[in-house]
CSV table of C-alpha atoms in Angstrom, one decimal:
chain,number,residue,atom,x,y,z
P,27,MET,CA,-33.6,306.4,-84.5
P,28,GLU,CA,-34.7,305.5,-87.9
P,29,LEU,CA,-31.6,306.9,-89.3
P,30,TYR,CA,-29.6,304.6,-86.9
P,31,TRP,CA,-31.1,301.5,-88.1
P,32,LYS,CA,-30.8,302.6,-91.6
P,33,ALA,CA,-27.0,302.9,-91.0
P,34,MET,CA,-26.8,299.5,-89.1
P,35,GLU,CA,-28.5,297.9,-92.3
P,36,GLN,CA,-26.1,299.8,-94.6
P,37,ILE,CA,-23.3,298.2,-92.7
P,38,THR,CA,-24.4,294.9,-93.1
P,39,TRP,CA,-25.3,295.3,-96.6
P,40,TYR,CA,-21.8,296.5,-97.8
P,41,THR,CA,-19.7,294.4,-95.2
P,42,GLY,CA,-21.7,291.3,-94.8
P,43,LEU,CA,-21.1,291.6,-91.0
P,44,SER,CA,-23.3,292.4,-88.4
P,45,PRO,CA,-22.9,295.9,-86.9
P,46,THR,CA,-21.5,294.5,-83.7
P,47,ALA,CA,-18.8,292.5,-85.6
P,48,PHE,CA,-18.0,295.4,-87.8
P,49,PHE,CA,-17.4,298.0,-84.9
P,50,THR,CA,-15.4,295.4,-83.0
P,51,ILE,CA,-13.1,294.9,-86.0
P,52,LEU,CA,-13.0,298.7,-86.6
P,53,ALA,CA,-11.6,299.2,-83.1
P,54,ALA,CA,-9.1,296.5,-83.4
P,55,MET,CA,-7.8,298.1,-86.5
P,56,ILE,CA,-7.5,301.4,-84.8
P,57,PHE,CA,-5.9,300.0,-82.0
P,58,VAL,CA,-3.3,298.0,-83.9
P,59,PHE,CA,-2.5,301.1,-86.3
P,60,GLN,CA,-1.9,303.6,-83.2
P,61,MET,CA,0.5,300.6,-81.8
P,62,VAL,CA,2.4,300.4,-84.7
P,63,SER,CA,2.4,303.8,-85.7
P,64,SER,CA,4.1,304.7,-82.3
P,65,MET,CA,7.0,302.2,-83.2
P,66,PHE,CA,8.1,304.0,-86.0
P,67,VAL,CA,9.2,307.7,-86.9
P,68,SER,CA,9.2,309.0,-90.5
P,69,PRO,CA,12.5,309.9,-91.9
P,70,GLU,CA,11.3,313.7,-91.8
P,71,GLU,CA,10.8,313.5,-88.1
P,72,PHE,CA,13.7,311.5,-87.5
P,73,ASN,CA,16.0,314.2,-89.0
P,74,LYS,CA,13.7,317.1,-87.5
P,75,PRO,CA,15.6,318.7,-84.5
P,76,PRO,CA,13.3,318.5,-81.2
P,77,THR,CA,11.4,321.8,-80.7
P,78,VAL,CA,10.0,323.4,-77.6
P,79,PRO,CA,8.0,326.6,-77.1
P,80,ILE,CA,10.4,329.4,-76.9
P,81,SER,CA,9.6,332.9,-75.6
P,82,SER,CA,11.9,336.0,-75.0
P,83,SER,CA,10.0,336.8,-71.9
P,84,ASN,CA,10.4,333.5,-70.2
P,85,PRO,CA,13.9,331.7,-71.4
P,86,SER,CA,13.2,329.0,-69.0
P,87,ASN,CA,11.0,327.6,-71.7
P,88,SER,CA,14.2,326.9,-73.8
P,89,ASN,CA,15.0,323.3,-72.7
P,90,LEU,CA,16.6,322.0,-76.0
P,91,PHE,CA,20.3,321.1,-75.3
P,92,VAL,CA,20.3,322.0,-71.8
P,93,ASN,CA,20.6,319.9,-68.8
P,94,ASP,CA,18.0,320.5,-65.8
P,95,SER,CA,20.6,320.3,-63.1
P,96,VAL,CA,22.7,323.4,-62.4
P,97,ALA,CA,26.4,323.0,-62.4
P,98,ASP,CA,28.3,323.7,-59.5
P,99,PRO,CA,30.8,326.5,-60.3
P,100,SER,CA,33.5,325.4,-57.7
P,101,GLN,CA,33.8,322.4,-59.9
P,102,ALA,CA,34.5,324.4,-63.1
P,103,VAL,CA,38.1,325.0,-64.5
P,104,GLN,CA,38.5,328.6,-65.8
P,105,VAL,CA,40.2,328.3,-69.3
P,106,GLY,CA,40.3,332.2,-70.2
P,107,ARG,CA,40.7,333.1,-73.7
P,108,LEU,CA,41.0,330.4,-76.2
P,109,THR,CA,40.8,330.3,-80.2
P,110,GLU,CA,38.3,327.9,-81.8
P,111,GLN,CA,41.0,325.5,-82.7
P,112,GLN,CA,42.0,325.2,-79.0
P,113,LEU,CA,38.5,325.1,-78.0
P,114,ARG,CA,38.1,321.8,-80.1
P,115,ALA,CA,40.3,319.9,-77.6
P,116,TYR,CA,37.3,320.2,-75.2
P,117,ASN,CA,35.1,318.1,-77.1
P,118,GLY,CA,34.8,315.1,-75.1
P,119,SER,CA,37.8,313.1,-76.9
P,120,ASP,CA,39.9,313.5,-73.7
P,121,PRO,CA,38.1,312.1,-70.5
P,122,ASN,CA,40.5,314.3,-68.5
P,123,LYS,CA,39.3,317.4,-69.9
P,124,PRO,CA,35.8,319.2,-69.3
P,125,LEU,CA,33.1,319.3,-72.0
P,126,LEU,CA,33.1,323.0,-73.5
P,127,MET,CA,30.8,324.7,-75.6
P,128,ALA,CA,30.4,328.3,-76.8
P,129,ILE,CA,27.5,330.6,-77.3
P,130,LYS,CA,28.3,334.0,-78.9
P,131,GLY,CA,31.8,333.6,-78.1
P,132,GLN,CA,31.1,332.9,-74.2
P,133,ILE,CA,32.6,329.5,-73.2
P,134,TYR,CA,30.5,327.2,-70.9
P,135,ASP,CA,31.4,324.2,-69.1
P,136,VAL,CA,28.7,321.9,-69.7
P,137,SER,CA,30.2,318.8,-68.2
P,138,SER,CA,27.3,318.5,-65.7
P,139,GLY,CA,25.3,317.5,-68.9
P,140,ARG,CA,27.4,314.7,-69.8
P,141,MET,CA,24.5,312.5,-70.7
P,142,PHE,CA,23.6,314.9,-73.4
P,143,TYR,CA,26.8,316.4,-74.5
P,144,GLY,CA,29.4,313.4,-73.9
P,145,PRO,CA,30.8,311.2,-76.6
P,146,GLY,CA,28.0,309.3,-78.5
P,147,SER,CA,25.2,311.4,-76.6
P,148,PRO,CA,22.5,313.3,-78.6
P,149,TYR,CA,24.2,316.7,-78.8
P,150,SER,CA,28.0,315.5,-78.7
P,151,MET,CA,28.3,317.5,-82.1
P,152,PHE,CA,28.0,321.0,-80.5
P,153,VAL,CA,30.8,320.4,-77.8
P,154,GLY,CA,34.2,322.0,-78.5
P,155,LYS,CA,32.5,324.6,-80.9
P,156,ASP,CA,30.7,327.9,-80.8
P,157,ALA,CA,27.1,326.5,-81.6
P,158,SER,CA,25.3,329.9,-81.8
P,159,ARG,CA,24.1,329.5,-85.2
P,160,ALA,CA,22.8,326.0,-84.8
P,161,LEU,CA,21.0,327.0,-81.6
P,162,ALA,CA,19.3,330.1,-83.4
P,163,LEU,CA,18.1,327.8,-86.1
P,164,LEU,CA,17.4,324.8,-84.1
P,165,SER,CA,19.4,322.8,-86.5
P,166,PHE,CA,21.6,319.7,-86.3
P,167,LYS,CA,23.4,320.3,-89.7
P,168,PRO,CA,27.1,320.4,-89.4
P,169,GLU,CA,27.4,323.4,-91.7
P,170,ASP,CA,25.4,325.5,-89.1
P,171,ILE,CA,27.5,324.6,-86.0
P,172,ASN,CA,29.5,327.7,-85.9
P,173,GLY,CA,29.8,331.1,-84.5
P,174,ASN,CA,28.6,332.9,-87.6
P,175,ILE,CA,25.3,334.9,-86.7
P,176,GLU,CA,25.2,337.2,-89.8
P,177,GLY,CA,22.1,336.9,-91.9
P,178,LEU,CA,19.9,335.5,-89.0
P,179,SER,CA,16.2,336.9,-88.9
P,180,GLU,CA,15.1,338.8,-85.6
P,181,GLU,CA,13.1,335.9,-84.3
P,182,GLU,CA,16.2,333.7,-84.6
P,183,LEU,CA,18.3,336.2,-82.8
P,184,VAL,CA,15.7,336.2,-80.0
P,185,ILE,CA,15.7,332.2,-79.9
P,186,LEU,CA,19.7,332.6,-79.6
P,187,GLN,CA,19.3,335.0,-76.8
P,188,ASP,CA,17.0,332.6,-75.1
P,189,TRP,CA,19.6,329.8,-75.3
P,190,GLU,CA,22.2,332.1,-73.9
P,191,TYR,CA,20.1,333.0,-70.8
P,192,LYS,CA,19.6,329.2,-70.3
P,193,PHE,CA,23.2,328.4,-70.4
P,194,MET,CA,23.9,331.3,-68.1
P,195,GLU,CA,21.5,330.1,-65.7
P,196,LYS,CA,22.7,326.3,-65.9
P,197,TYR,CA,26.2,326.1,-66.5
P,198,VAL,CA,29.3,328.1,-65.6
P,199,LYS,CA,31.1,330.5,-67.9
P,200,VAL,CA,34.8,329.7,-68.1
P,201,GLY,CA,36.2,331.5,-70.8
P,202,VAL,CA,35.7,333.4,-74.2
P,203,LEU,CA,36.8,332.8,-77.8
P,204,VAL,CA,39.2,335.0,-79.4
P,205,SER,CA,40.9,335.0,-82.9
P,206,GLU,CA,44.4,333.8,-83.4
P,207,ALA,CA,45.6,337.5,-84.0
P,208,GLU,CA,44.2,338.5,-80.3
P,209,LEU,CA,45.7,335.5,-78.6
P,210,ASN,CA,49.1,336.5,-80.2
P,211,GLU,CA,48.7,340.0,-79.4
P,212,ASP,CA,48.0,338.9,-75.9
P,213,SER,CA,51.0,336.8,-75.8
P,214,GLU,CA,53.2,339.4,-77.2
P,215,ASN,CA,52.0,342.0,-74.5
P,216,GLY,CA,52.4,339.6,-71.9
P,217,HIS,CA,56.0,338.9,-72.8
P,218,GLN,CA,56.8,342.7,-73.2
P,219,ASN,CA,55.2,343.4,-69.6
P,220,SER,CA,57.4,340.6,-68.6
P,221,GLU,CA,60.5,342.1,-69.9
P,222,ALA,CA,59.7,345.5,-68.3
P,223,VAL,CA,59.3,344.0,-65.2
P,224,ARG,CA,62.5,342.2,-65.3
P,225,GLU,CA,64.4,345.2,-66.3
P,226,GLU,CA,62.8,347.4,-63.6
P,227,HIS,CA,63.9,344.7,-61.0
P,228,ASP,CA,67.4,344.8,-62.5
P,229,LYS,CA,67.8,348.4,-61.9
P,230,ASP,CA,66.7,348.0,-58.4
P,231,GLN,CA,69.5,345.7,-57.9
């Protein structure tokens, strides 16, 4: 008790205020500081992508970039095999086309998460692209938004796998990414098959 009164005397001595006034002002200052602090975000925090606990044993913890509702498969339009150039057409610039995004070469229709992926939304920069590297790194940097997963650490690959599980759960897979060469080869094979069928039909006639 003696220590308490000595502390009170020191407060009065150094501040010129009564203990009651001192603690009242201190409480008010703390309240104002917290209120003002909550209104601002430092540049570092603003540019830092939001993070959530991620566990390879529980992919449902990976909620970043993912809408809570599950897409209706009947509403998805299958696009088949697309090149990266063709995928860019589904970035939301055309309101008549679905919003598509790829992970590890697998294309998903994320139209049901338009509030997250539509034009002007927080994650619109990922749409129309393979965002594998950005997801693995939890990065919003333009140079990371691609399908190159070379050089990723084991932990980053686990994170990427979590995102893939989540997208498989929430969104409908509508196609796969292929290279220009693969697409041209498919087109050539299709043309040759059509010619073979036509020749066979002519023989039967």
